[in-house]
Short mmCIF file of C-alpha atoms and ligand atoms in Angstrom, two decimals:
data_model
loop_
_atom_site.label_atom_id
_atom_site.label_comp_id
_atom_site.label_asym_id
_atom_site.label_seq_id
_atom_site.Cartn_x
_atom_site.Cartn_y
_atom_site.Cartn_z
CA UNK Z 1 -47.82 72.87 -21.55
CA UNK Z 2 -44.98 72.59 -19.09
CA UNK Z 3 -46.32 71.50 -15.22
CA UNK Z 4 -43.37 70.69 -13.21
CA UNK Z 5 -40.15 69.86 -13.59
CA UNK Z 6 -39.13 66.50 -13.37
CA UNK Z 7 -35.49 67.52 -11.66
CA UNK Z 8 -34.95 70.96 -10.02
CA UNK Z 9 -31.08 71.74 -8.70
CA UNK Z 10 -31.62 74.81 -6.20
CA UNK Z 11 -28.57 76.87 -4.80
CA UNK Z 12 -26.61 73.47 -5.17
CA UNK Z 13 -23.25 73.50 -4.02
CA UNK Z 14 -20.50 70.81 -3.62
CA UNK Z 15 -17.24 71.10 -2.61
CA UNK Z 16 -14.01 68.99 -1.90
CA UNK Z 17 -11.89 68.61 0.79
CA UNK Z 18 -8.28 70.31 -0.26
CA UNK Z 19 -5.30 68.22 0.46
CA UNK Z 20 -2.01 69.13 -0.22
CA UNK Z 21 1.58 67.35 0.37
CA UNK Z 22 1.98 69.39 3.51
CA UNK Z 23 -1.83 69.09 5.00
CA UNK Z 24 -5.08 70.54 4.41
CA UNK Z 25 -5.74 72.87 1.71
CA UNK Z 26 -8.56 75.51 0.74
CA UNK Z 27 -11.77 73.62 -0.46
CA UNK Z 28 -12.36 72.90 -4.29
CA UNK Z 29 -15.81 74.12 -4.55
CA UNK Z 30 -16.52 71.98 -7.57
CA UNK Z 31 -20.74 73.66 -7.86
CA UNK Z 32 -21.22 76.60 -6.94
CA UNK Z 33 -24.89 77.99 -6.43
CA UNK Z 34 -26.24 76.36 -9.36
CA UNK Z 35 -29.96 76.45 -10.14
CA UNK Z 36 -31.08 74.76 -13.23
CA UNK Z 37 -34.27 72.66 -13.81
CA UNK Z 38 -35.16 69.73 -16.25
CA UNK Z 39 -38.90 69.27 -17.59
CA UNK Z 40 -40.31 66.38 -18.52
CA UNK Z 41 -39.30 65.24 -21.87
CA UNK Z 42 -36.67 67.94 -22.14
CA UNK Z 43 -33.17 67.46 -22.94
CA UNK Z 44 -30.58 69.92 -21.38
CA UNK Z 45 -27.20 69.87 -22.01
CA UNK Z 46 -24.31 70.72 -19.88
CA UNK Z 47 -21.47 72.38 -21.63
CA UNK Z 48 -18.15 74.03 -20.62
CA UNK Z 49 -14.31 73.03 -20.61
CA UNK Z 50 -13.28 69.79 -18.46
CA UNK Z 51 -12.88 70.72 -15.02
CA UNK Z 52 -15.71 72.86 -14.96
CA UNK Z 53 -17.99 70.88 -12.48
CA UNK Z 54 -19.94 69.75 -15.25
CA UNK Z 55 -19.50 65.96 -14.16
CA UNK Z 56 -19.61 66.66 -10.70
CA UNK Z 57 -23.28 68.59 -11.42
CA UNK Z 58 -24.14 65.44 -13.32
CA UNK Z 59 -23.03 63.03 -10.51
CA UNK Z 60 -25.12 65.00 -7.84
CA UNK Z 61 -28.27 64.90 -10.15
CA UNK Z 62 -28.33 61.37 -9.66
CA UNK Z 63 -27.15 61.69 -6.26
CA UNK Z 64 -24.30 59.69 -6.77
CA UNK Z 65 -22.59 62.68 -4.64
CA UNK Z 66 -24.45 64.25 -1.66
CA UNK Z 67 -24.26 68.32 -2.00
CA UNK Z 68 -22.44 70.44 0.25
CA UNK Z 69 -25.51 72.70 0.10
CA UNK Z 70 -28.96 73.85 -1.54
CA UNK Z 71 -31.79 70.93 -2.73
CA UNK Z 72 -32.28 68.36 -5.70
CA UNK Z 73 -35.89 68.09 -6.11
CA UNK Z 74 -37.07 65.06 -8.41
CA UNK Z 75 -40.67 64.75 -8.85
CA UNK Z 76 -41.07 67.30 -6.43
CA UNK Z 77 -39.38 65.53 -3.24
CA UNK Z 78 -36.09 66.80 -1.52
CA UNK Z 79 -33.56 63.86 -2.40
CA UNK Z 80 -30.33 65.83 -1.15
CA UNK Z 81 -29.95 64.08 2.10
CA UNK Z 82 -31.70 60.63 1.73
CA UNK Z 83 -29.78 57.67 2.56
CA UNK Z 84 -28.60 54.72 0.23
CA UNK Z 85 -31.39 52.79 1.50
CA UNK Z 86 -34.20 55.68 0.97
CA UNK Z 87 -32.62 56.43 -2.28
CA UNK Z 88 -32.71 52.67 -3.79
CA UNK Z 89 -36.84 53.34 -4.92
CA UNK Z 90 -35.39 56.29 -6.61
CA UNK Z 91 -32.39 54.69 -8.67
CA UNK Z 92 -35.21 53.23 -10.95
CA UNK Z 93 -36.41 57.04 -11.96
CA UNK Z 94 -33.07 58.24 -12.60
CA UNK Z 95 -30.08 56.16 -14.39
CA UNK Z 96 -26.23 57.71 -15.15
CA UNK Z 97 -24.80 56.55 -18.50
CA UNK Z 98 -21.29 56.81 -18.37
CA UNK Z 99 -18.21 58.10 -21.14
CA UNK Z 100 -16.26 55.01 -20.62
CA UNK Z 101 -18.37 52.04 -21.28
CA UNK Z 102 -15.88 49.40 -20.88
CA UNK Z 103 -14.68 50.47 -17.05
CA UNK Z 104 -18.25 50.92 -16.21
CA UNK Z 105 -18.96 47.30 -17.63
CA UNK Z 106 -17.85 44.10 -15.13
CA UNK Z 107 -15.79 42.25 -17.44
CA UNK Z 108 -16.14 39.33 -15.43
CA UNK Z 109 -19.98 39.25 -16.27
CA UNK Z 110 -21.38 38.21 -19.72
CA UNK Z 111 -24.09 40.19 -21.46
CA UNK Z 112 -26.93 38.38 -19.87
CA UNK Z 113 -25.52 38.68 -16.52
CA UNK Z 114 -25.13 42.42 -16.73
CA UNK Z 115 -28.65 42.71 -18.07
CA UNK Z 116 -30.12 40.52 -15.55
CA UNK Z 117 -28.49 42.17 -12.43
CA UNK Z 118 -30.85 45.72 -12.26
CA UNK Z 119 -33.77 43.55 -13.15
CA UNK Z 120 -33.14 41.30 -10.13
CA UNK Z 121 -32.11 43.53 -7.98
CA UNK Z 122 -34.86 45.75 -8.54
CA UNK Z 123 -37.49 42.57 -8.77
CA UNK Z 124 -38.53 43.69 -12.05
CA UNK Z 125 -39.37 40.21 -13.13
CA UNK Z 126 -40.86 36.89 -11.96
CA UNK Z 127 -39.10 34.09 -13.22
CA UNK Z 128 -36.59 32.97 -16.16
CA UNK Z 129 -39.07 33.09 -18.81
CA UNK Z 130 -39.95 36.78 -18.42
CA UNK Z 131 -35.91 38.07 -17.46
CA UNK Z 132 -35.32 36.21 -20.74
CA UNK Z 133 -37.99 38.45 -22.53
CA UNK Z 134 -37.30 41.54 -21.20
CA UNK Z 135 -33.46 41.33 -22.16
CA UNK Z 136 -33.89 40.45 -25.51
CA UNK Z 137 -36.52 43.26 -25.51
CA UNK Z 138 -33.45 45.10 -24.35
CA UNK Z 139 -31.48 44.14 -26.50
CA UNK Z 140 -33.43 45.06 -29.64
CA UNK Z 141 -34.01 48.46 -28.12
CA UNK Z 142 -30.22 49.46 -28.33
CA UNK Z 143 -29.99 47.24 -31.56
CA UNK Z 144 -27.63 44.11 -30.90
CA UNK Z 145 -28.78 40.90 -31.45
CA UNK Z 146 -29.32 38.08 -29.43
CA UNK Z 147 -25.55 36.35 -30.22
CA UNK Z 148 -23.93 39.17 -27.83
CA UNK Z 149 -26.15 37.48 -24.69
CA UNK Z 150 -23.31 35.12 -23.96
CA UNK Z 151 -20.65 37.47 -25.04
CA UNK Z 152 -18.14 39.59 -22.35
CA UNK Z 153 -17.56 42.96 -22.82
CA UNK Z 154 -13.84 43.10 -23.96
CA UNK Z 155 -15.31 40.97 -27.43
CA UNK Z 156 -17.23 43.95 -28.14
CA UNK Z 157 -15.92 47.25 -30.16
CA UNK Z 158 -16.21 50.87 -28.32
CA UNK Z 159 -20.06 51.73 -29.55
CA UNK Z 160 -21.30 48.27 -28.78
CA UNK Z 161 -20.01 48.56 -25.76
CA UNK Z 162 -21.65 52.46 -24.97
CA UNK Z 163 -25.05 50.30 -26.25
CA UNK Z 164 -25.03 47.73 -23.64
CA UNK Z 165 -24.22 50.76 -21.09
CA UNK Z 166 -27.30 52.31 -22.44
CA UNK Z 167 -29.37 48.70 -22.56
CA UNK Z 168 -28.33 48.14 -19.13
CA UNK Z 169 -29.41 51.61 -17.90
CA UNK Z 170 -33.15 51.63 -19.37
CA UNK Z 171 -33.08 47.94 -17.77
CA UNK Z 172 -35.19 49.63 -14.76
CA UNK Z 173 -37.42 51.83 -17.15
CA UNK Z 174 -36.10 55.30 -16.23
CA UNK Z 175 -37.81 58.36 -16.77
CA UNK Z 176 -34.41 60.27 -16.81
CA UNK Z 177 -30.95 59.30 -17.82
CA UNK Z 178 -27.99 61.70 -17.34
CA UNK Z 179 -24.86 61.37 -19.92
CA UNK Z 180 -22.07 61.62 -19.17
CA UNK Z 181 -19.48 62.51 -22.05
CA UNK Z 182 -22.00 59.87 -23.67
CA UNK Z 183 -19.70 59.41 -27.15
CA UNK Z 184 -16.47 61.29 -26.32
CA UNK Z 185 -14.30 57.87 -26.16
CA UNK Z 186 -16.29 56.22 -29.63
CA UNK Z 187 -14.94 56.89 -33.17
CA UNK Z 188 -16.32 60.29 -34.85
CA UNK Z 189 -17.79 57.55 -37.03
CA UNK Z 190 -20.02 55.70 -33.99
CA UNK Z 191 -20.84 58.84 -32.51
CA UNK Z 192 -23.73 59.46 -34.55
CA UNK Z 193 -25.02 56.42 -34.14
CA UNK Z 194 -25.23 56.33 -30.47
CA UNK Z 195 -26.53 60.46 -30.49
CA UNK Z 196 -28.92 58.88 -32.97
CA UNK Z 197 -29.91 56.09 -30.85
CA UNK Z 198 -30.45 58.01 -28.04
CA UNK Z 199 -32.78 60.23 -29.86
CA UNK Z 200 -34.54 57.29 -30.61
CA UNK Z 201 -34.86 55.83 -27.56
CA UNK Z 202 -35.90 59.45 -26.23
CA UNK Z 203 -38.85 59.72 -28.52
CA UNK Z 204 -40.20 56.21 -27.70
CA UNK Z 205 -39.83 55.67 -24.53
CA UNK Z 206 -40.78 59.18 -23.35
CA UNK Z 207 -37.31 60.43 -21.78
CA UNK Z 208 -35.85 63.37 -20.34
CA UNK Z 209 -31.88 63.79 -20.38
CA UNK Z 210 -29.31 65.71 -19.02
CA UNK Z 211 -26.21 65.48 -21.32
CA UNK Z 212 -23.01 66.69 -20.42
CA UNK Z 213 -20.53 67.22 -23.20
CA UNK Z 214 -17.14 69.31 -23.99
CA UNK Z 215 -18.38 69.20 -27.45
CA UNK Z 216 -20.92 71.94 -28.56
CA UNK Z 217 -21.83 69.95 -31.92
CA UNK Z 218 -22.88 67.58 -29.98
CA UNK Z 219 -24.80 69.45 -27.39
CA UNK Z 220 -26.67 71.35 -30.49
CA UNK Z 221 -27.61 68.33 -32.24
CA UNK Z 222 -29.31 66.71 -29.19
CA UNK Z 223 -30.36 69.22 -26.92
CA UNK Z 224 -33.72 71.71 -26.13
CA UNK Z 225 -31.72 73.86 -23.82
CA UNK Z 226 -28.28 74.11 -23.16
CA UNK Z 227 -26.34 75.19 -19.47
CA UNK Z 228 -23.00 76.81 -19.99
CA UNK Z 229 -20.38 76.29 -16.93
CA UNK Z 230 -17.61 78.36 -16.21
CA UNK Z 231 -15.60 77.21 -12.65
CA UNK Z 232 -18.48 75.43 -11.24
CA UNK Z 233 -21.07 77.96 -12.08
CA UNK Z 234 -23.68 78.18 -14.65
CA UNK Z 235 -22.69 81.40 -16.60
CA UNK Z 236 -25.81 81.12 -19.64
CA UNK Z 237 -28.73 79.36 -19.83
CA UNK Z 238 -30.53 79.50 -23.20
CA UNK Z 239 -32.36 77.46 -25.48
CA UNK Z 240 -31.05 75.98 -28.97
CA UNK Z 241 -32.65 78.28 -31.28
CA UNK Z 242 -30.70 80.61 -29.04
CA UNK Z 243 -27.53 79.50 -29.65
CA UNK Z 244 -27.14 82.00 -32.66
CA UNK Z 245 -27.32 85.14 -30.14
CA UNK Z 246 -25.24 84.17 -26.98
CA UNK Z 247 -25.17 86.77 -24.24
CA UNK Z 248 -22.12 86.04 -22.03
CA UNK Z 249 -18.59 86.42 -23.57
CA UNK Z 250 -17.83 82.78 -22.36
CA UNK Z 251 -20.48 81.19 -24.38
CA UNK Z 252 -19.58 83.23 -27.36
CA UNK Z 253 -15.70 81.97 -26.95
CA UNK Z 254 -17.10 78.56 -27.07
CA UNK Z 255 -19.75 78.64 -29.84
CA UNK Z 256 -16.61 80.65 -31.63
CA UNK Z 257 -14.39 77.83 -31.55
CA UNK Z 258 -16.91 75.66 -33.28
CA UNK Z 259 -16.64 76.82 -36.95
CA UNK Z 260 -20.53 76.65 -38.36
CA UNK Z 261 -22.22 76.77 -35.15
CA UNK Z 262 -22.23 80.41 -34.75
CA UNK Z 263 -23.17 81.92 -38.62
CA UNK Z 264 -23.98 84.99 -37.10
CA UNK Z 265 -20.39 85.33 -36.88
CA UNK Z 266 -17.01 86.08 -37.96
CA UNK Z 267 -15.17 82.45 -38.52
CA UNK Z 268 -11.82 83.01 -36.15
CA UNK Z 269 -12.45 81.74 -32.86
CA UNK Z 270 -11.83 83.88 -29.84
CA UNK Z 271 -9.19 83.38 -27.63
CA UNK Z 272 -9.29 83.58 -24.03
CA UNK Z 273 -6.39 84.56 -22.47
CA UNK Z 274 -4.69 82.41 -19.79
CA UNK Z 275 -6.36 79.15 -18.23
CA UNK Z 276 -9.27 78.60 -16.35
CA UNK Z 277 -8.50 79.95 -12.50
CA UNK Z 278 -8.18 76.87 -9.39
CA UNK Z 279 -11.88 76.00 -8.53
CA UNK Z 280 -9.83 76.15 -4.64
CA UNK Z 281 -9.13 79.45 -5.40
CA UNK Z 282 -11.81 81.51 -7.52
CA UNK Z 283 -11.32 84.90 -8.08
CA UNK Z 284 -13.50 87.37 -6.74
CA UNK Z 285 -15.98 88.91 -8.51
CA UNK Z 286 -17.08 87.26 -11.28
CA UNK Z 287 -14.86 84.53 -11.51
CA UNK Z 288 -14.79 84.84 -15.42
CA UNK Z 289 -13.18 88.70 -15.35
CA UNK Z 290 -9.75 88.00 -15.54
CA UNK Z 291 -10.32 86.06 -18.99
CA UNK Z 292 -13.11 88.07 -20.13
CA UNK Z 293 -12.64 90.29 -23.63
CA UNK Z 294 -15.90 92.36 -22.31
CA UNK Z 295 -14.16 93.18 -19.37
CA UNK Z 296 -11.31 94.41 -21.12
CA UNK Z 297 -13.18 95.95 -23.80
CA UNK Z 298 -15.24 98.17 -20.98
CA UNK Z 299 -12.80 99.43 -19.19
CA UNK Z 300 -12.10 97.13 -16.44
CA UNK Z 301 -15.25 98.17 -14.36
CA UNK Z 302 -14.60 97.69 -10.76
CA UNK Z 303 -18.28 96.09 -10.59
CA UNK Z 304 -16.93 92.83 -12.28
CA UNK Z 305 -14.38 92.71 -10.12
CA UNK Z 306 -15.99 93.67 -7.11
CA UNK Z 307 -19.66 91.65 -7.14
CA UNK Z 308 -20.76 88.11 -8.76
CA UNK Z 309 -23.56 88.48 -10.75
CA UNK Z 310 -26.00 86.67 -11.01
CA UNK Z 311 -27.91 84.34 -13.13
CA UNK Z 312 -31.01 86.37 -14.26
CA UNK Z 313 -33.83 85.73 -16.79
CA UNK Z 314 -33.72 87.93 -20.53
CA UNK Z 315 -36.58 85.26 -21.97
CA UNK Z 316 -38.68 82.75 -20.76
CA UNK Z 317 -35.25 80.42 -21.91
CA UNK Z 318 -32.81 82.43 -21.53
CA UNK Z 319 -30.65 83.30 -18.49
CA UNK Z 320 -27.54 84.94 -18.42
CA UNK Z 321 -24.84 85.88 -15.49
CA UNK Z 322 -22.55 88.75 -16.63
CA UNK Z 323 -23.09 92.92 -15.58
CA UNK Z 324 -22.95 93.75 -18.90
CA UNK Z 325 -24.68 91.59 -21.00
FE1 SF4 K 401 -17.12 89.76 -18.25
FE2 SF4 K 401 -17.94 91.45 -16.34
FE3 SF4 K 401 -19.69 90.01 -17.68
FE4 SF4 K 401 -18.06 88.85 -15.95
S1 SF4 K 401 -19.63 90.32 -15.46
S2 SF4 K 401 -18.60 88.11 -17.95
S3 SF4 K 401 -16.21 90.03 -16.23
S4 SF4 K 401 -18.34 91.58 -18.53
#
């Protein structure tokens, strides 16, 4: 069924200059050895608390960021190192949608003008007549009518807003969009209807996304397969249908916290002691033992203390990083 993967992230790593008030400071590594790939079609969602890496993986999938290390592979070529100029064929395949709609949106620029700009600068069209077509085509897609053409962004509310972001995006007829934090700024009350109208737009125009998200509902509602990342590393890979029988105590803190997610369950959420260690300074072993209620429950063995482990297959969907699981 499956032939290749539209976008494959091998042994990716990115990290950050440290800078401190007195000079240079240990590196934040941000990724760290992440391998994940996207199929055709397939939506994969990116989960874990903010500061994760989650929006850094999502900004090196579209190459917005060049890795430190290891490959992105889309359609089967090596993008990590291209330049802006080699890249520009490429921006058409892949498109980022962003949380905050209205600073991603140049106020100065009415509807029409945002909507025109990808489709010029990609010469998608020949002449008035057709950029006029294919923006009200665009504009149907996303559902807003023709009246917001000569409209600026601050007249319109939060979710129209995320739906020009979106209308703008499939603008250059992308074959993968990557969300981030797609609804986290709308009203619980609009976020359906832009998860909804992604779905839609997935189903008709044939897209694959990669959704990154804080919020596990809305990573279950949307998503085939969902990452989980833990201080820039993916900690559990495994598929929705999954979701019921996590295998690394970090995913089940997370699915615990999300009352009728988890029915396999008992209802009170786990709590992990402490915060989440400095990406600049990760602890050794797995980075996830000094938080980890396995690792207490065990015995403190030295090995999670002593080795990473790594991400390894239990099902053809399901991958999971932890000595014990
Ligand atoms: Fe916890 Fe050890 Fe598994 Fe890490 S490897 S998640 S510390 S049990």
């Amino acid at each position: 069924m499956r032939d290749a993967p539209l976008l494959t992230l091998q042994g990716l790593r990115k990290y950050f200059p440290g800078r401190g008030l007195l000079g240079p400071r240990a590196a934040v590594r941000a990724v760290e050895d992440v391998t994940l790939s996207v199929w055709p079609g397939e939506t994969v969602g990116l989960v874990g608390e903010s500061g994760c890496g989650k929006s850094t993986l999502g900004r090196l999938a579209v190459r917005l960021l060049r890795p430190t290390a290891g490959q992105i592979l889309l359609q089967g070529s090596d993008i990590s190192d291209l330049s802006e100029r080699q890249l520009r064929p490429l921006r058409r395949c892949v498109q980022l949608i962003f949380q905050d709609p209205y600073s991603s949106l140049n106020p100065r620029m009415s509807v029409r003008q945002i909507l025109a700009e990808p489709l010029r600068i990609h010469r998608l069209v020949r002449g008035r007549a057709e950029e006029e077509e294919r923006i009200e085509e665009l504009l149907a897609q996303v559902g807003l009518r023709r009246d917001a053409l000569s409209r600026y962004p601050h007249e319109f509310s939060g979710g129209q807003r995320q739906r020009i972001g979106i209308a703008r995006a499939l603008a250059v007829r992308p074959r993968f969009l990557v969300a981030d934090e797609p609804v986290s700024a709308l009203d619980v009350s609009i976020q359906a209807q832009i998860i909804n109208l992604l779905c839609d737009l997935q189903e008709r125009e044939g897209l694959t996304y990669l959704i990154i998200s804080h919020d596990l509902r809305v990573i279950e509602h949307m998503c085939d397969r969902i990452a989980v990342m833990y201080l820039g590393r993916l900690v559990e890979v495994l598929s929705r249908a999954e979701l019921v029988s996590p295998r690394h105590p970090y995913t089940e803190a997370l699915l615990s916290a999300v009352p009728g997610l988890d029915r396999t369950r008992p209802l009170h959420p786990v709590m992990l002691p402490g915060e989440p260690p400095s990406p600049a300074a990760p602890p050794p072993g797995c980075v996830f033992h000094p938080r980890c209620p396995r690792y207490e429950l065990a015995g403190r063995p030295a090995i999670c203390r002593e080795q990473p482990p790594a991400l390894v297959a239990l099902g053809r969907t399901h991958q999971v990083a932890c000595h014990l699981a």
